[in-house]
Short mmCIF file of C-alpha atoms in Angstrom, two decimals:
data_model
loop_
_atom_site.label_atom_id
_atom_site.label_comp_id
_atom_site.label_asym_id
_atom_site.label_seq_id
_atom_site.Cartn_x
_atom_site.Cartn_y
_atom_site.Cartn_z
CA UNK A 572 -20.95 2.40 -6.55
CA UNK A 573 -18.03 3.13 -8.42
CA UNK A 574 -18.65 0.75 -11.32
CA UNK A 575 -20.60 -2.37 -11.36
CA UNK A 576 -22.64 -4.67 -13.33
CA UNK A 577 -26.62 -4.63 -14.43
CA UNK A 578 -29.01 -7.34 -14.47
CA UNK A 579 -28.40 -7.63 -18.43
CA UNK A 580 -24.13 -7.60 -17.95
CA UNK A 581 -23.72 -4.12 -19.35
CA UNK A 582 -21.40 -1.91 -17.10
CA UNK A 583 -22.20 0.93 -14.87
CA UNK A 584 -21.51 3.29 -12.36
CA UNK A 585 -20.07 6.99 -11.67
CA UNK A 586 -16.97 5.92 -13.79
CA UNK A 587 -19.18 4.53 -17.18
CA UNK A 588 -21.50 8.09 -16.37
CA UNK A 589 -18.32 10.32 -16.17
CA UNK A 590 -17.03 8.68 -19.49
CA UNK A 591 -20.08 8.83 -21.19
CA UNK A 592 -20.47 12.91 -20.43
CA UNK A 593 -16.92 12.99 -22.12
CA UNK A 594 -17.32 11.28 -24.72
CA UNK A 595 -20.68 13.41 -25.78
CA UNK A 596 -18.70 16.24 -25.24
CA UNK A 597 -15.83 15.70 -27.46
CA UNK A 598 -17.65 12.86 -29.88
CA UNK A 599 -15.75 9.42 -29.29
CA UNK A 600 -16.88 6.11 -28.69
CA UNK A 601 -15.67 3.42 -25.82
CA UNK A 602 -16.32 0.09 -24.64
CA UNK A 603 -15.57 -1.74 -21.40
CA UNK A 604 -14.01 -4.86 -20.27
CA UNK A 605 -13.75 -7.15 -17.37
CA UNK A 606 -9.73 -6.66 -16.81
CA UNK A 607 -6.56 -7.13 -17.56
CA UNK A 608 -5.34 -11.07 -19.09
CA UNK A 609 -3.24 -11.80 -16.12
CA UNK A 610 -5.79 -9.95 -13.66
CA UNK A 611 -3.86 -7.35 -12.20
CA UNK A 612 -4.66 -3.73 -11.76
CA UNK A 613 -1.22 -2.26 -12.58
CA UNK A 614 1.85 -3.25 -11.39
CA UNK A 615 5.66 -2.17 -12.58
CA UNK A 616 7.32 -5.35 -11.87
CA UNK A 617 10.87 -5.22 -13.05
CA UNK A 618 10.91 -2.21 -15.04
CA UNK A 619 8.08 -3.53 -16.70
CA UNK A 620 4.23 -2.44 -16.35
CA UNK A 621 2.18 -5.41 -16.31
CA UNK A 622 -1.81 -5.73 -15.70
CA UNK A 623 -4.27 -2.89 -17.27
CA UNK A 624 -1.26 -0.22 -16.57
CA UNK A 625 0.97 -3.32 -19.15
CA UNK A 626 -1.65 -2.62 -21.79
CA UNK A 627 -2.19 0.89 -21.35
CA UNK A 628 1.74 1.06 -22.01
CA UNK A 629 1.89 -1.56 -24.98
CA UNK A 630 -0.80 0.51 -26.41
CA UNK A 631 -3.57 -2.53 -26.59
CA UNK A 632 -5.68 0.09 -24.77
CA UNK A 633 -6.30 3.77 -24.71
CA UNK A 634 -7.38 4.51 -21.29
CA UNK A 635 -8.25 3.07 -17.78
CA UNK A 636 -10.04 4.92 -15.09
CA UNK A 637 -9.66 4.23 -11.64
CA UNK A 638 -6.70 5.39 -8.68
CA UNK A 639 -2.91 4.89 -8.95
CA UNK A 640 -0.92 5.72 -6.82
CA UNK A 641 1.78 8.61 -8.40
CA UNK A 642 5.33 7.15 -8.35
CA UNK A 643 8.11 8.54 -10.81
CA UNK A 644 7.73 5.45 -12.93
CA UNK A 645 3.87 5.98 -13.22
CA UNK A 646 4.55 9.70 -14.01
CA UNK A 647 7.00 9.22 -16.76
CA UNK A 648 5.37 6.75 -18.56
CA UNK A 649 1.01 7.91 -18.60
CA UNK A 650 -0.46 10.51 -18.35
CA UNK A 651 -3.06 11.37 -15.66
CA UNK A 652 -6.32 13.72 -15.67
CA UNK A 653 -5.62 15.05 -12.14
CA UNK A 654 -2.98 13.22 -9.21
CA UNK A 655 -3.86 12.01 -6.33
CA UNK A 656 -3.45 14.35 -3.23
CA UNK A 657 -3.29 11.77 -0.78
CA UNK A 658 -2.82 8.30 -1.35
CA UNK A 659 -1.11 6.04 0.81
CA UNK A 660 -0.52 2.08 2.13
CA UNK A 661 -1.82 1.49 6.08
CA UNK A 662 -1.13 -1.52 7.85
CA UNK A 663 -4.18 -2.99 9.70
CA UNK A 664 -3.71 -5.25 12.95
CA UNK A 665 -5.92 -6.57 15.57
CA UNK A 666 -6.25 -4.55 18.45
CA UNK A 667 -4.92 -7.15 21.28
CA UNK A 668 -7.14 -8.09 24.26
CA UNK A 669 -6.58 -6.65 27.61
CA UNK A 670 -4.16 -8.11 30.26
CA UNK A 671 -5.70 -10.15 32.86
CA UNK A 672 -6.97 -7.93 35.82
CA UNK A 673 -4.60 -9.81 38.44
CA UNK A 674 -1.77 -8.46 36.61
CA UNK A 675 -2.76 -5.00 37.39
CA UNK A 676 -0.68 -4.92 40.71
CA UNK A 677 2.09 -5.43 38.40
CA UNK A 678 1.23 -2.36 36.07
CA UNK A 679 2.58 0.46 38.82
CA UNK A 680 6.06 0.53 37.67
CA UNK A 681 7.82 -0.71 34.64
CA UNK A 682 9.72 -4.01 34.50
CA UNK A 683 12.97 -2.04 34.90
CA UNK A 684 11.94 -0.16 37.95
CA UNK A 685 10.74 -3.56 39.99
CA UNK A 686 14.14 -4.86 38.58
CA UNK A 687 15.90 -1.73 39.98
CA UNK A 688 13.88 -1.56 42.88
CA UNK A 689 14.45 -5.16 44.22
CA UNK A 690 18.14 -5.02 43.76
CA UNK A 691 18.02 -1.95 46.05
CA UNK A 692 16.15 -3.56 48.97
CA UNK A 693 18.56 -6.68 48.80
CA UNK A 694 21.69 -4.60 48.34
CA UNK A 695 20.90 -2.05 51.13
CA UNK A 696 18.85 -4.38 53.13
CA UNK A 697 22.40 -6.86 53.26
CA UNK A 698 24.97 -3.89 53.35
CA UNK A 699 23.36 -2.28 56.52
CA UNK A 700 22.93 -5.72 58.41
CA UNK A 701 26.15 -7.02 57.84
CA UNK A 702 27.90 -3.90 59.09
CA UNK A 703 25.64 -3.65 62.15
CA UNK A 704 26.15 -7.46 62.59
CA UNK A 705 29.96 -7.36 62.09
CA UNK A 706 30.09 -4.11 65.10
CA UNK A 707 27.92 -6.46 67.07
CA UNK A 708 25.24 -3.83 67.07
CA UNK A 709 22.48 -5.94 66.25
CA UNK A 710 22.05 -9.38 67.84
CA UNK A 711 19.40 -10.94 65.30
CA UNK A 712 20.61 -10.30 61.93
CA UNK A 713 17.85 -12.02 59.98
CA UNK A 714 15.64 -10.27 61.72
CA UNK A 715 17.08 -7.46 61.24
CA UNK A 716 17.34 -7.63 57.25
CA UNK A 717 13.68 -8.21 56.93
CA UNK A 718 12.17 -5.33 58.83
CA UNK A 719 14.77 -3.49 56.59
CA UNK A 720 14.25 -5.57 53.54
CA UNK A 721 9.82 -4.43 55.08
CA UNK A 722 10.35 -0.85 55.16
CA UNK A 723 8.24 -0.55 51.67
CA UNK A 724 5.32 -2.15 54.01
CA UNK A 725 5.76 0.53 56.61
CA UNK A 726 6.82 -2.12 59.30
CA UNK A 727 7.30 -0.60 62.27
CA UNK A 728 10.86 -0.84 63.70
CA UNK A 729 12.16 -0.29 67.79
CA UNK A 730 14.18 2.96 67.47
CA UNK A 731 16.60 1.57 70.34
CA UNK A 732 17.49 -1.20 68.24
CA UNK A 733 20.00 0.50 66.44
CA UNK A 734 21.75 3.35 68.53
CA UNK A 735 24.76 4.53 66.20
CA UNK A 736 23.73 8.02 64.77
CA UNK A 737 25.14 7.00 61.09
CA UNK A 738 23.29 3.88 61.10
CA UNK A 739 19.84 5.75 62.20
CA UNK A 740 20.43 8.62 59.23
CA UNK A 741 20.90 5.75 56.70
CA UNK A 742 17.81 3.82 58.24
CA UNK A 743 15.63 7.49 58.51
CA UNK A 744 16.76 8.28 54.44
CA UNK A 745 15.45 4.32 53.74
CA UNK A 746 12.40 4.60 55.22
CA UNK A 747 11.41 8.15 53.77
CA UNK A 748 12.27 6.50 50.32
CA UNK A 749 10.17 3.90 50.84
CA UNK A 750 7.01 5.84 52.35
CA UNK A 751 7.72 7.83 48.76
CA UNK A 752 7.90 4.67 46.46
CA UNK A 753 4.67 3.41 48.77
CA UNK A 754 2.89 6.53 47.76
CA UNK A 755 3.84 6.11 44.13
CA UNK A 756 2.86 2.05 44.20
CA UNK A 757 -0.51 3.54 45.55
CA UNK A 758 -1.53 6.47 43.09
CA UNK A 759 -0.60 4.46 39.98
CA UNK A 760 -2.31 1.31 40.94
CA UNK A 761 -5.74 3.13 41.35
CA UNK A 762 -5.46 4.07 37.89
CA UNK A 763 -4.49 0.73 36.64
CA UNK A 764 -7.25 -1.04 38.32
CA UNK A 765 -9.98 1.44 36.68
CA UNK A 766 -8.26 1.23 33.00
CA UNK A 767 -7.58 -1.48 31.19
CA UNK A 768 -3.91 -2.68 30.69
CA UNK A 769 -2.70 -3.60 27.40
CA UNK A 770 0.20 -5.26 25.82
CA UNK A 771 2.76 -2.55 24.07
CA UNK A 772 1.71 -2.09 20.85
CA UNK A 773 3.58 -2.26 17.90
CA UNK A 774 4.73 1.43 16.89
CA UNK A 775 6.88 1.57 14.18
CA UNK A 776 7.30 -0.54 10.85
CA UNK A 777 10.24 -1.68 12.20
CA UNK A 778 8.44 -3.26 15.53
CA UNK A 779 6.20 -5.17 12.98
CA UNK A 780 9.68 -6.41 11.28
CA UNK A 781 10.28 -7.57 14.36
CA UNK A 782 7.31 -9.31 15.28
CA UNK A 783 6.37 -12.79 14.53
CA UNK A 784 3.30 -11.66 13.08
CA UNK A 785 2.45 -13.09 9.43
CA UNK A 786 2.09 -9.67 7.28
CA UNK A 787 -0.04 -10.69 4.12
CA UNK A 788 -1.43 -8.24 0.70
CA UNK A 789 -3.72 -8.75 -1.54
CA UNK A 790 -1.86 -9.29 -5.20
CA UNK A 791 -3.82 -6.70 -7.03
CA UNK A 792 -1.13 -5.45 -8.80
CA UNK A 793 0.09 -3.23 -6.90
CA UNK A 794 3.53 -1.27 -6.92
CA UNK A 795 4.43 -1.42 -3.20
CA UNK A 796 6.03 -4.38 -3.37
CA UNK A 797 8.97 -3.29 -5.93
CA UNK A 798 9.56 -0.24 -4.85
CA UNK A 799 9.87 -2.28 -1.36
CA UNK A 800 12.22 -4.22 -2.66
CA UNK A 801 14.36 -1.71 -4.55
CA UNK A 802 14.66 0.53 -1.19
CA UNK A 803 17.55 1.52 -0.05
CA UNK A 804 16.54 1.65 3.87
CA UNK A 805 16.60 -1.70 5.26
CA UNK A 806 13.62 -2.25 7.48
CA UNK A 807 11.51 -1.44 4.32
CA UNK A 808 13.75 -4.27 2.34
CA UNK A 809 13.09 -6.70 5.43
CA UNK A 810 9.43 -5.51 5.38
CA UNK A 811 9.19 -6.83 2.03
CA UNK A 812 10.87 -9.97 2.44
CA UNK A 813 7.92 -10.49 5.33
CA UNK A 814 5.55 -9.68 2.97
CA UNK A 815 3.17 -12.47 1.69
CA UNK A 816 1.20 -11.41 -1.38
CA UNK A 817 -2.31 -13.28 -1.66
CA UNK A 818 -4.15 -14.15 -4.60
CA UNK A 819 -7.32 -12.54 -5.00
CA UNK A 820 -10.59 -14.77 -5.56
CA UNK A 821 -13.36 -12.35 -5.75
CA UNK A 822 -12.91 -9.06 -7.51
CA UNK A 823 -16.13 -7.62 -6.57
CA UNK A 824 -14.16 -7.48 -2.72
CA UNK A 825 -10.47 -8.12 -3.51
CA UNK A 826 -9.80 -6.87 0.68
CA UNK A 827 -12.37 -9.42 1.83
CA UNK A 828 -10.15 -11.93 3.10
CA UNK A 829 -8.40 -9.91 5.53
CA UNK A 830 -11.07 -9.11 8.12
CA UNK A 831 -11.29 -12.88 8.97
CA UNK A 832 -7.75 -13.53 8.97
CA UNK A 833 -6.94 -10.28 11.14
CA UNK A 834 -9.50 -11.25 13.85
CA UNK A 835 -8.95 -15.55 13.82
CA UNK A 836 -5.20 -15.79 13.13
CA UNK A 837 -4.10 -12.46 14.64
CA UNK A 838 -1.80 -11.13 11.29
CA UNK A 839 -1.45 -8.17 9.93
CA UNK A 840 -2.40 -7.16 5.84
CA UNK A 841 -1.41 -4.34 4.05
CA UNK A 842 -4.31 -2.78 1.96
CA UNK A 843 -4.72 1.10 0.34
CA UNK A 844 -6.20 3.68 2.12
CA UNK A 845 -9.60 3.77 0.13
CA UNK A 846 -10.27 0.49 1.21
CA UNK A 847 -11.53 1.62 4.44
CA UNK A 848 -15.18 1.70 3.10
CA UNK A 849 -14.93 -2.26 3.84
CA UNK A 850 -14.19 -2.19 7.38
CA UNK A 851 -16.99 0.52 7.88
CA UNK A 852 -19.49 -1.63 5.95
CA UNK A 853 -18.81 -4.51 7.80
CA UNK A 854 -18.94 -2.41 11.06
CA UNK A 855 -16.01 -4.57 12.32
CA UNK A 856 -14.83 -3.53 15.70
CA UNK A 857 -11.64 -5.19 15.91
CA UNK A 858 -9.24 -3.07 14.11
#
């Protein structure tokens, strides 16, 4: 581990080991502590640095080890032995269940092309009768419209039911459409039925805006939140404004309270990218 404690309360860890190798080298002493007063890592809450960063800056302490992320404020005001490369904020939600298997049938074609193709069948369907019933062409004209209104089925139809050459193109043109759409209903069903459906995801930070999803952090002391709120693009001020920052209770696993909350309540939380190491240990599946 990174640091932690021994039987006898002393610290340890890669951190204490690293800063004892320097300290041989170049002849200093240091102690440790628990943490900061208030209990916060390092946050620069307006235009102020407050937690271990608060005392770094005020000069109570002389150094801290551990990962910040590099923002201009953090830059200007310490100084760092090496920055980050990579260090980021993800957004962890539960994966959703799949769609009952009935709906599959439904899955084919979008909800804009059953909209699109229903309002086709009725408005050709009725357009072709009533013109054929007004000429006195047809003698059944409900009949009529639904071996029209059919032709996706592939009903059959008596070709000297309709003898007028325009009305036969117009009826030949429907039904090769509708052997086509058929054929597309077909292929894409036999996919759906062998893979799962699931509900759209959300795909942008702005979708999660959106949503009715409760979005939740961990108040370490982090700096996301200001610089949230000082943005100048709006979905990132809204993001903020959704964002519900949760105390921590237990240091040793200040993420710990997400994995339940994810998986029960179905929100979202907000953690660091080295935090991943949690969700790994815990082997959860979920996420």
């Amino acid at each position: 581990a990174l640091m932690y404690y021994m039987p006898d309360g002393t610290c340890a860890g890669q951190y204490v080991d690293t800063l004892t190798l320097i300290a041989k080298s170049i002849i200093f002493q240091f102690t440790t502590s628990d943490g900061a007063v208030d209990e916060i890592w390092g946050n620069f809450v307006n235009g102020t640095w407050v937690g271990m960063f608060g005392e770094l800056y005020r000069h109570e302490k002389d150094l801290i080890i551990n990962t910040q992320v590099l923002t201009l404020d953090s830059y200007r005001d310490f100084d760092f032995t090496y920055p980050l490369k990579l260090s980021y904020f993800i957004v962890i939600i539960k994966r959703p269940d799949a769609m009952p298997q009935w709906r599959n049938i439904l899955y084919p074609f979008s909800t804009l092309t059953w909209g699109l193709l229903i309002a086709t069948i009725i408005t050709f369907s009725t357009f072709i009768t009533c013109i054929l019933s007004h000429q006195n062409i047809i003698s059944d004209p409900v009949d009529f419209f639904i071996m029209v209104s059919s032709g996706l089925l592939s009903q059959p139809m008596e070709d000297r039911q309709v003898k007028v050459w325009w009305a036969r193109l117009l009826l030949v043109m429907w039904w090769l459409i509708a052997d086509i759409l058929v054929a597309s209903y077909t292929s894409n069903l036999v996919a759906n039925l062998t893979v799962p459906a699931f509900p759209p995801l959300l795909q942008t930070l702005q979708d999660l805006v959106d949503s009715q999803k409760r979005v939740t952090m961990p108040d370490f002391g982090s700096t996301l939140p200001y610089y949230l709120a000082t943005s100048t693009t709006n979905t990132l001020v809204q993001f903020n404004d959704r964002l519900e920052m949760l105390p921590v209770t237990d240091w040793s696993e200040p993420y710990g309270y997400f994995v339940p909350m994810i998986i029960n309540q179905d929100d979202v939380a907000v953690i660091t990218h080295n935090t991943f190491h949690y969700i790994f240990r815990k082997k959860v599946q979920h996420l």
